[in-house]
PDB file of C-alpha atoms in Angstrom:
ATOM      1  CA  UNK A   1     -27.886 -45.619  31.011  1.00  0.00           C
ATOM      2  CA  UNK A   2     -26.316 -44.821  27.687  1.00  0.00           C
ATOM      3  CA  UNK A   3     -25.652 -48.100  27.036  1.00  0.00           C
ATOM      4  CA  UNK A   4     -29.201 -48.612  26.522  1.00  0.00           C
ATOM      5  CA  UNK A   5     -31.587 -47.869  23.472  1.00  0.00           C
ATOM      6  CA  UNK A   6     -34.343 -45.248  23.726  1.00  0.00           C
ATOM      7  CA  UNK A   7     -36.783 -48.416  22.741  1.00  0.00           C
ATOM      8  CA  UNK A   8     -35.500 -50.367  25.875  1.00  0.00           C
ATOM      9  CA  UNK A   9     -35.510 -46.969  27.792  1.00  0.00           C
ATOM     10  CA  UNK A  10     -39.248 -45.972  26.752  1.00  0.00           C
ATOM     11  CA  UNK A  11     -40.365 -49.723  27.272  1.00  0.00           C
ATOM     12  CA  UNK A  12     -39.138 -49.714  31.074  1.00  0.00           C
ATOM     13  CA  UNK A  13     -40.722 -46.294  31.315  1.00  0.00           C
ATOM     14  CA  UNK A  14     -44.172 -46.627  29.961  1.00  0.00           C
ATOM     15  CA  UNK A  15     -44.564 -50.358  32.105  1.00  0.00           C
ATOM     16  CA  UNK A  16     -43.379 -48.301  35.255  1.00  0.00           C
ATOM     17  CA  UNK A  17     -45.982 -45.528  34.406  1.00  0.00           C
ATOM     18  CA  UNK A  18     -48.654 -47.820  34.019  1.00  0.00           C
ATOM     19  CA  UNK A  19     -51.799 -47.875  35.809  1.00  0.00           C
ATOM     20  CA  UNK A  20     -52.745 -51.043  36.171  1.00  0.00           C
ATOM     21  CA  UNK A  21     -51.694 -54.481  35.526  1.00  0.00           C
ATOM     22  CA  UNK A  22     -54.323 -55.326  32.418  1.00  0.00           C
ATOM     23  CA  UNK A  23     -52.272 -51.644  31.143  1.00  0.00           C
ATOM     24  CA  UNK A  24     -49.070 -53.090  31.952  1.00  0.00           C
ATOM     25  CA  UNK A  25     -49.917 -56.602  29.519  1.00  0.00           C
ATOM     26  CA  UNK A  26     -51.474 -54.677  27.222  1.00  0.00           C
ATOM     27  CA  UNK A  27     -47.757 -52.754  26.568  1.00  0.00           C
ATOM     28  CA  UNK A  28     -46.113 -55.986  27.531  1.00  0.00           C
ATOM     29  CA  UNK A  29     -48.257 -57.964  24.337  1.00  0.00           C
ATOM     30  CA  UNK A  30     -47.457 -54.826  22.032  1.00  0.00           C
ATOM     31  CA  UNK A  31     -43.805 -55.526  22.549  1.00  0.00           C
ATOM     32  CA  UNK A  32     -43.910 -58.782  22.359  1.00  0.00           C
ATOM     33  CA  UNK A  33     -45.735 -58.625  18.666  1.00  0.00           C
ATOM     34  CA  UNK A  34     -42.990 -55.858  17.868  1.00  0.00           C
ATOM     35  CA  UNK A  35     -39.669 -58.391  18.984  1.00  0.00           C
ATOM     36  CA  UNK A  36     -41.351 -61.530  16.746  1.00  0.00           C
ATOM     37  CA  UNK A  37     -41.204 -59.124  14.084  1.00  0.00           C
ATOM     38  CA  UNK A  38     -37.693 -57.913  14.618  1.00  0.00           C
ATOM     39  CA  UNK A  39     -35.847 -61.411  15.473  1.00  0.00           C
ATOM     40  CA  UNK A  40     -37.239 -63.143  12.336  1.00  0.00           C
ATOM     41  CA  UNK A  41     -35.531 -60.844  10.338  1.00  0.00           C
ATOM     42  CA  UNK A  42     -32.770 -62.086   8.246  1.00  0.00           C
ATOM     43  CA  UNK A  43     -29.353 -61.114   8.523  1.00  0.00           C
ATOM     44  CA  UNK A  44     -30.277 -59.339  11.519  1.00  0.00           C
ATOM     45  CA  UNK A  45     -26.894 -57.199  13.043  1.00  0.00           C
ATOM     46  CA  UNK A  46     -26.167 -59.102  16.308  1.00  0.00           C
ATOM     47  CA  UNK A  47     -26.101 -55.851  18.206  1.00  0.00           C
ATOM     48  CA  UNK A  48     -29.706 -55.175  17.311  1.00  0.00           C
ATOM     49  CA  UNK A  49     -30.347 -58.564  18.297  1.00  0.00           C
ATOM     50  CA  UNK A  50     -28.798 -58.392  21.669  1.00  0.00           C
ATOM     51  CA  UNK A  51     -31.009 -55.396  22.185  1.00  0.00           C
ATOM     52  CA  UNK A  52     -33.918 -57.510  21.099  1.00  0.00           C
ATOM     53  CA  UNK A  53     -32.981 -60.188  23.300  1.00  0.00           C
ATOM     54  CA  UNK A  54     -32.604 -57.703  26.613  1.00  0.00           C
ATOM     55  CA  UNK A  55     -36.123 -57.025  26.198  1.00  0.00           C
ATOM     56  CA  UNK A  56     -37.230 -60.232  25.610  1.00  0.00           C
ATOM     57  CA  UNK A  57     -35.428 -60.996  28.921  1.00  0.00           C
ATOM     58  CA  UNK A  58     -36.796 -57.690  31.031  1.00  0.00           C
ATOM     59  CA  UNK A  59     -40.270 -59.249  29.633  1.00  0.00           C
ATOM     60  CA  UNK A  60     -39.642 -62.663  30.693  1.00  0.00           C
ATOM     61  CA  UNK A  61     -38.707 -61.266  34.250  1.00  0.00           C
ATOM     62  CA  UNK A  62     -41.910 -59.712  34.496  1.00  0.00           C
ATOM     63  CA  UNK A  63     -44.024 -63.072  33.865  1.00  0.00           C
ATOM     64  CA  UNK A  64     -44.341 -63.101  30.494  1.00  0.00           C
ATOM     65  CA  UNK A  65     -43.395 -65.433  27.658  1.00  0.00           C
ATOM     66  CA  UNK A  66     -40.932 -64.738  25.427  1.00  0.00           C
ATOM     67  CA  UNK A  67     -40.006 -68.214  24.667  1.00  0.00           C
ATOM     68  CA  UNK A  68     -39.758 -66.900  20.393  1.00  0.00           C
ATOM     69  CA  UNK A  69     -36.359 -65.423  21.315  1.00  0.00           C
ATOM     70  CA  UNK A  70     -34.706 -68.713  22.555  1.00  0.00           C
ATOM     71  CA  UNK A  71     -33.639 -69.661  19.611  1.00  0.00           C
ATOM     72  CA  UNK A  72     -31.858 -66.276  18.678  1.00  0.00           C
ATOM     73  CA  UNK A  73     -30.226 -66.468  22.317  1.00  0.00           C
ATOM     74  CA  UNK A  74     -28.481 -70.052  21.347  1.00  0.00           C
ATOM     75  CA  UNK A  75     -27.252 -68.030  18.135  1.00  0.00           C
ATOM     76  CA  UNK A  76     -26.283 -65.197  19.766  1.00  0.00           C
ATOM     77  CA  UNK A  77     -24.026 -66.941  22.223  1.00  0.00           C
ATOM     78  CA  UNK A  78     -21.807 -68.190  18.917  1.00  0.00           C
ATOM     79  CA  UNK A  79     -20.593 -64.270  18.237  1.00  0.00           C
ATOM     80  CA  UNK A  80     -17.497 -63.192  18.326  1.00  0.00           C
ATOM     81  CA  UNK A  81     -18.394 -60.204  20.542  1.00  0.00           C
ATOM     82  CA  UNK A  82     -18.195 -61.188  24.363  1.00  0.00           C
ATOM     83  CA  UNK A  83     -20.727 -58.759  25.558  1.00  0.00           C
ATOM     84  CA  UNK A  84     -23.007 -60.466  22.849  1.00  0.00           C
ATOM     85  CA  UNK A  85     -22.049 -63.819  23.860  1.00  0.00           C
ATOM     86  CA  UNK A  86     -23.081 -62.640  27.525  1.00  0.00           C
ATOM     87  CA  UNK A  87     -26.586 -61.165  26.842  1.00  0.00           C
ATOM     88  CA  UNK A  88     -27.373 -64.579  24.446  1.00  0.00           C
ATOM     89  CA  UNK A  89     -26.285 -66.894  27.681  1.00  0.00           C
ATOM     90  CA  UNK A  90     -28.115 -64.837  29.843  1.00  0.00           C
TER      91      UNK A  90
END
């Protein structure tokens, strides 16, 4: 969809092209180590967060912890944008 980033696009891809499950963590844990990175940054623009936090959920969905992006989720929720305030409830 277009309302999706290539990042979120390419992430989907690459786990549905996988081989094998120990290929599918070992994109899963990349990601993961990429969206600690990008949450803790300050002053972060809550759209990039959102899109942080949709693949922190698409991770979470697949078995995997993501429990780092809680915490941006609660904040998220508080925006004045409701398609933000959706995503962070989700």
């Amino acid at each position: 969809g277009n309302h999706l980033s290539k990042e979120m696009l390419e992430l989907v891809k690459s786990i549905g092209d996988s081989r094998s499950k120990q290929e599918e963590d070992k994109i899963i844990l990349k990601e993961l180590d990429t969206l600690k990175v990008k949450i803790k940054e300050k002053n972060s623009d809550p759209k990039k967060t959102k899109e942080y936090l949709l693949r922190a959920i698409y991770i979470e969905m697949l078995g995997h912890e993501a429990e780092f992006s809680h915490f941006s989720a609660v904040n998220l929720t508080q925006d004045k944008n409701l398609l933000n305030k959706k995503v962070g409830y989700l």
